[in-house]
PDB file of C-alpha atoms in Angstrom:
ATOM      1  CA  MET H 276      42.450 368.592  51.616  1.00  0.00           C
ATOM      2  CA  ILE H 277      43.162 365.314  49.838  1.00  0.00           C
ATOM      3  CA  ILE H 278      43.295 362.187  51.959  1.00  0.00           C
ATOM      4  CA  GLN H 279      44.750 358.956  50.635  1.00  0.00           C
ATOM      5  CA  SER H 280      44.621 355.949  52.917  1.00  0.00           C
ATOM      6  CA  PRO H 281      43.539 352.318  52.961  1.00  0.00           C
ATOM      7  CA  LYS H 282      41.075 353.233  55.735  1.00  0.00           C
ATOM      8  CA  LEU H 283      39.420 355.836  53.543  1.00  0.00           C
ATOM      9  CA  ALA H 284      39.280 353.356  50.658  1.00  0.00           C
ATOM     10  CA  PHE H 285      37.511 350.916  53.019  1.00  0.00           C
ATOM     11  CA  VAL H 286      35.002 353.594  54.091  1.00  0.00           C
ATOM     12  CA  LEU H 287      34.234 354.594  50.510  1.00  0.00           C
ATOM     13  CA  GLU H 288      33.912 350.953  49.415  1.00  0.00           C
ATOM     14  CA  ARG H 289      31.427 350.214  52.200  1.00  0.00           C
ATOM     15  CA  LEU H 290      29.398 353.342  51.470  1.00  0.00           C
ATOM     16  CA  SER H 291      29.350 352.563  47.746  1.00  0.00           C
ATOM     17  CA  ASN H 292      27.003 349.670  48.560  1.00  0.00           C
ATOM     18  CA  LEU H 293      24.413 352.082  49.937  1.00  0.00           C
ATOM     19  CA  ALA H 294      21.643 352.490  47.378  1.00  0.00           C
ATOM     20  CA  ASP H 295      20.555 356.013  46.410  1.00  0.00           C
ATOM     21  CA  LYS H 296      23.495 357.607  48.212  1.00  0.00           C
ATOM     22  CA  GLU H 297      24.529 360.883  46.635  1.00  0.00           C
ATOM     23  CA  GLY H 298      27.362 361.858  48.902  1.00  0.00           C
ATOM     24  CA  PHE H 299      29.367 361.498  52.058  1.00  0.00           C
ATOM     25  CA  ALA H 300      31.216 364.110  54.090  1.00  0.00           C
ATOM     26  CA  LEU H 301      33.306 364.116  57.243  1.00  0.00           C
ATOM     27  CA  PHE H 302      33.336 367.285  59.353  1.00  0.00           C
ATOM     28  CA  GLY H 303      35.539 368.016  62.358  1.00  0.00           C
ATOM     29  CA  PRO H 304      34.059 368.972  65.737  1.00  0.00           C
ATOM     30  CA  ASP H 305      34.442 372.658  64.875  1.00  0.00           C
ATOM     31  CA  GLY H 306      32.519 372.264  61.602  1.00  0.00           C
ATOM     32  CA  THR H 307      35.601 372.145  59.377  1.00  0.00           C
ATOM     33  CA  LEU H 308      35.111 370.023  56.276  1.00  0.00           C
ATOM     34  CA  LEU H 309      37.695 367.225  56.395  1.00  0.00           C
ATOM     35  CA  PHE H 310      36.592 365.146  53.417  1.00  0.00           C
ATOM     36  CA  SER H 311      33.725 364.862  50.969  1.00  0.00           C
ATOM     37  CA  LYS H 312      32.850 362.614  48.069  1.00  0.00           C
ATOM     38  CA  PHE H 313      29.690 363.076  46.073  1.00  0.00           C
ATOM     39  CA  GLU H 314      28.262 361.616  42.907  1.00  0.00           C
ATOM     40  CA  GLY H 315      28.959 364.551  40.668  1.00  0.00           C
ATOM     41  CA  SER H 316      30.004 367.786  42.306  1.00  0.00           C
ATOM     42  CA  PRO H 317      27.649 369.428  44.759  1.00  0.00           C
ATOM     43  CA  PRO H 318      28.081 373.163  45.000  1.00  0.00           C
ATOM     44  CA  SER H 319      30.308 374.230  47.880  1.00  0.00           C
ATOM     45  CA  GLU H 320      27.231 376.046  49.203  1.00  0.00           C
ATOM     46  CA  VAL H 321      25.705 372.641  50.013  1.00  0.00           C
ATOM     47  CA  LEU H 322      28.658 371.696  52.208  1.00  0.00           C
ATOM     48  CA  ILE H 323      28.663 375.128  53.847  1.00  0.00           C
ATOM     49  CA  SER H 324      24.921 374.767  54.482  1.00  0.00           C
ATOM     50  CA  ILE H 325      25.424 371.339  56.070  1.00  0.00           C
ATOM     51  CA  ALA H 326      28.035 372.814  58.429  1.00  0.00           C
ATOM     52  CA  GLU H 327      25.571 375.582  59.305  1.00  0.00           C
ATOM     53  CA  VAL H 328      22.801 373.023  59.952  1.00  0.00           C
ATOM     54  CA  ILE H 329      25.111 371.202  62.382  1.00  0.00           C
ATOM     55  CA  GLU H 330      25.885 374.485  64.157  1.00  0.00           C
ATOM     56  CA  ILE H 331      22.193 375.399  64.377  1.00  0.00           C
ATOM     57  CA  ALA H 332      21.250 371.926  65.665  1.00  0.00           C
ATOM     58  CA  ASN H 333      23.904 372.171  68.388  1.00  0.00           C
ATOM     59  CA  GLY H 334      22.586 375.630  69.300  1.00  0.00           C
ATOM     60  CA  VAL H 335      19.050 374.274  69.578  1.00  0.00           C
ATOM     61  CA  ALA H 336      20.327 371.390  71.730  1.00  0.00           C
ATOM     62  CA  ALA H 337      22.101 373.810  74.053  1.00  0.00           C
ATOM     63  CA  GLY H 338      19.010 376.016  74.230  1.00  0.00           C
ATOM     64  CA  THR H 339      16.830 373.089  75.217  1.00  0.00           C
ATOM     65  CA  GLY H 340      19.246 371.778  77.839  1.00  0.00           C
ATOM     66  CA  ALA H 341      20.410 368.807  75.751  1.00  0.00           C
ATOM     67  CA  ALA H 342      24.126 368.043  75.724  1.00  0.00           C
ATOM     68  CA  ASP H 343      24.640 368.399  71.973  1.00  0.00           C
ATOM     69  CA  LEU H 344      23.743 366.825  68.654  1.00  0.00           C
ATOM     70  CA  ASN H 345      24.023 363.042  68.546  1.00  0.00           C
ATOM     71  CA  GLN H 346      22.185 362.204  65.349  1.00  0.00           C
ATOM     72  CA  MET H 347      19.889 364.109  63.042  1.00  0.00           C
ATOM     73  CA  GLN H 348      17.798 363.056  60.080  1.00  0.00           C
ATOM     74  CA  VAL H 349      16.169 365.571  57.765  1.00  0.00           C
ATOM     75  CA  GLU H 350      13.843 364.512  54.973  1.00  0.00           C
ATOM     76  CA  TRP H 351      12.597 366.550  52.073  1.00  0.00           C
ATOM     77  CA  GLN H 352      10.341 365.403  49.261  1.00  0.00           C
ATOM     78  CA  GLU H 353      13.313 364.290  47.130  1.00  0.00           C
ATOM     79  CA  LYS H 354      16.304 364.130  49.510  1.00  0.00           C
ATOM     80  CA  VAL H 355      17.430 362.761  52.862  1.00  0.00           C
ATOM     81  CA  LEU H 356      20.205 364.119  55.062  1.00  0.00           C
ATOM     82  CA  LEU H 357      21.667 362.015  57.876  1.00  0.00           C
ATOM     83  CA  VAL H 358      24.130 363.567  60.330  1.00  0.00           C
ATOM     84  CA  HIS H 359      25.815 361.405  62.969  1.00  0.00           C
ATOM     85  CA  LYS H 360      28.234 362.733  65.592  1.00  0.00           C
ATOM     86  CA  HIS H 361      30.958 360.485  66.938  1.00  0.00           C
ATOM     87  CA  PRO H 362      30.423 360.487  70.722  1.00  0.00           C
ATOM     88  CA  ASP H 363      34.099 360.567  71.715  1.00  0.00           C
ATOM     89  CA  SER H 364      36.001 362.312  68.929  1.00  0.00           C
ATOM     90  CA  GLY H 365      33.209 364.710  68.042  1.00  0.00           C
ATOM     91  CA  PHE H 366      33.544 364.459  64.260  1.00  0.00           C
ATOM     92  CA  TYR H 367      30.412 364.374  62.119  1.00  0.00           C
ATOM     93  CA  VAL H 368      29.570 361.814  59.456  1.00  0.00           C
ATOM     94  CA  VAL H 369      27.112 363.211  56.913  1.00  0.00           C
ATOM     95  CA  LEU H 370      25.249 361.232  54.271  1.00  0.00           C
ATOM     96  CA  LEU H 371      23.091 362.863  51.617  1.00  0.00           C
ATOM     97  CA  GLY H 372      20.861 360.761  49.439  1.00  0.00           C
ATOM     98  CA  GLY H 373      17.663 360.460  47.519  1.00  0.00           C
ATOM     99  CA  ARG H 374      14.372 359.289  49.009  1.00  0.00           C
ATOM    100  CA  GLY H 375      15.400 355.682  48.328  1.00  0.00           C
ATOM    101  CA  LEU H 376      18.287 355.918  50.812  1.00  0.00           C
ATOM    102  CA  LYS H 377      17.841 353.161  53.390  1.00  0.00           C
ATOM    103  CA  ILE H 378      18.305 355.054  56.672  1.00  0.00           C
ATOM    104  CA  GLY H 379      18.529 351.895  58.799  1.00  0.00           C
ATOM    105  CA  LEU H 380      21.236 350.445  56.570  1.00  0.00           C
ATOM    106  CA  ALA H 381      23.048 353.798  56.524  1.00  0.00           C
ATOM    107  CA  LYS H 382      23.128 353.851  60.335  1.00  0.00           C
ATOM    108  CA  MET H 383      24.473 350.280  60.401  1.00  0.00           C
ATOM    109  CA  LEU H 384      27.186 351.189  57.875  1.00  0.00           C
ATOM    110  CA  ILE H 385      28.173 354.243  59.905  1.00  0.00           C
ATOM    111  CA  LYS H 386      28.612 352.006  62.932  1.00  0.00           C
ATOM    112  CA  GLU H 387      30.689 349.564  60.854  1.00  0.00           C
ATOM    113  CA  ILE H 388      32.986 352.216  59.372  1.00  0.00           C
ATOM    114  CA  THR H 389      33.418 354.203  62.606  1.00  0.00           C
ATOM    115  CA  PRO H 390      36.739 352.548  63.639  1.00  0.00           C
ATOM    116  CA  ALA H 391      38.247 353.446  60.253  1.00  0.00           C
ATOM    117  CA  LEU H 392      36.850 356.983  60.515  1.00  0.00           C
ATOM    118  CA  GLU H 393      38.400 357.316  63.990  1.00  0.00           C
ATOM    119  CA  GLU H 394      41.815 356.466  62.540  1.00  0.00           C
ATOM    120  CA  ILE H 395      41.332 358.905  59.662  1.00  0.00           C
ATOM    121  CA  PHE H 396      40.230 361.642  62.064  1.00  0.00           C
ATOM    122  CA  ASP H 397      43.186 360.987  64.406  1.00  0.00           C
ATOM    123  CA  ALA H 398      45.587 361.171  61.449  1.00  0.00           C
ATOM    124  CA  LEU H 399      44.128 364.545  60.422  1.00  0.00           C
ATOM    125  CA  LYS H 400      44.482 366.184  63.827  1.00  0.00           C
ATOM    126  CA  LEU H 401      47.042 368.909  63.870  1.00  0.00           C
ATOM    127  CA  PRO H 402      49.674 368.603  66.575  1.00  0.00           C
ATOM    128  CA  ALA H 403      49.702 371.096  69.405  1.00  0.00           C
ATOM    129  CA  PRO H 404      52.622 373.540  69.182  1.00  0.00           C
ATOM    130  CA  GLY H 405      55.819 371.824  70.302  1.00  0.00           C
ATOM    131  CA  ARG H 406      54.234 368.361  70.185  1.00  0.00           C
ATOM    132  CA  PRO H 407      54.730 365.680  67.588  1.00  0.00           C
ATOM    133  CA  LYS H 408      51.712 364.534  65.618  1.00  0.00           C
ATOM    134  CA  PRO H 409      50.088 361.456  67.234  1.00  0.00           C
TER     135      PRO H 409
END
């Protein structure tokens, strides 16, 4: 799916200032990949694996009595994965970066770009049968 919008341009411009960022993805509440942009081209298996990690994390949350995933940070020796769930719309913002990724700054940027992401997500929603698109 190709998305062209001034809101998306704003999101990508803001994220471009994030040092050591390798990629950004937006997933729907059901785990559907809505958009991704990475430095280079990550294998599709990486995006599929991220969707599976989100599903597993939500399963763990349910098993422990937690509502569901709010935010998750995974660190490896060379990489960092940050997953943030929008509390109302339920979409997931995913950032993948190197060890130099500033997590605090990334969280602040996610908060800043959230209104634009909400508009993008709303524009991508498919209308219910017999209803016009919002």
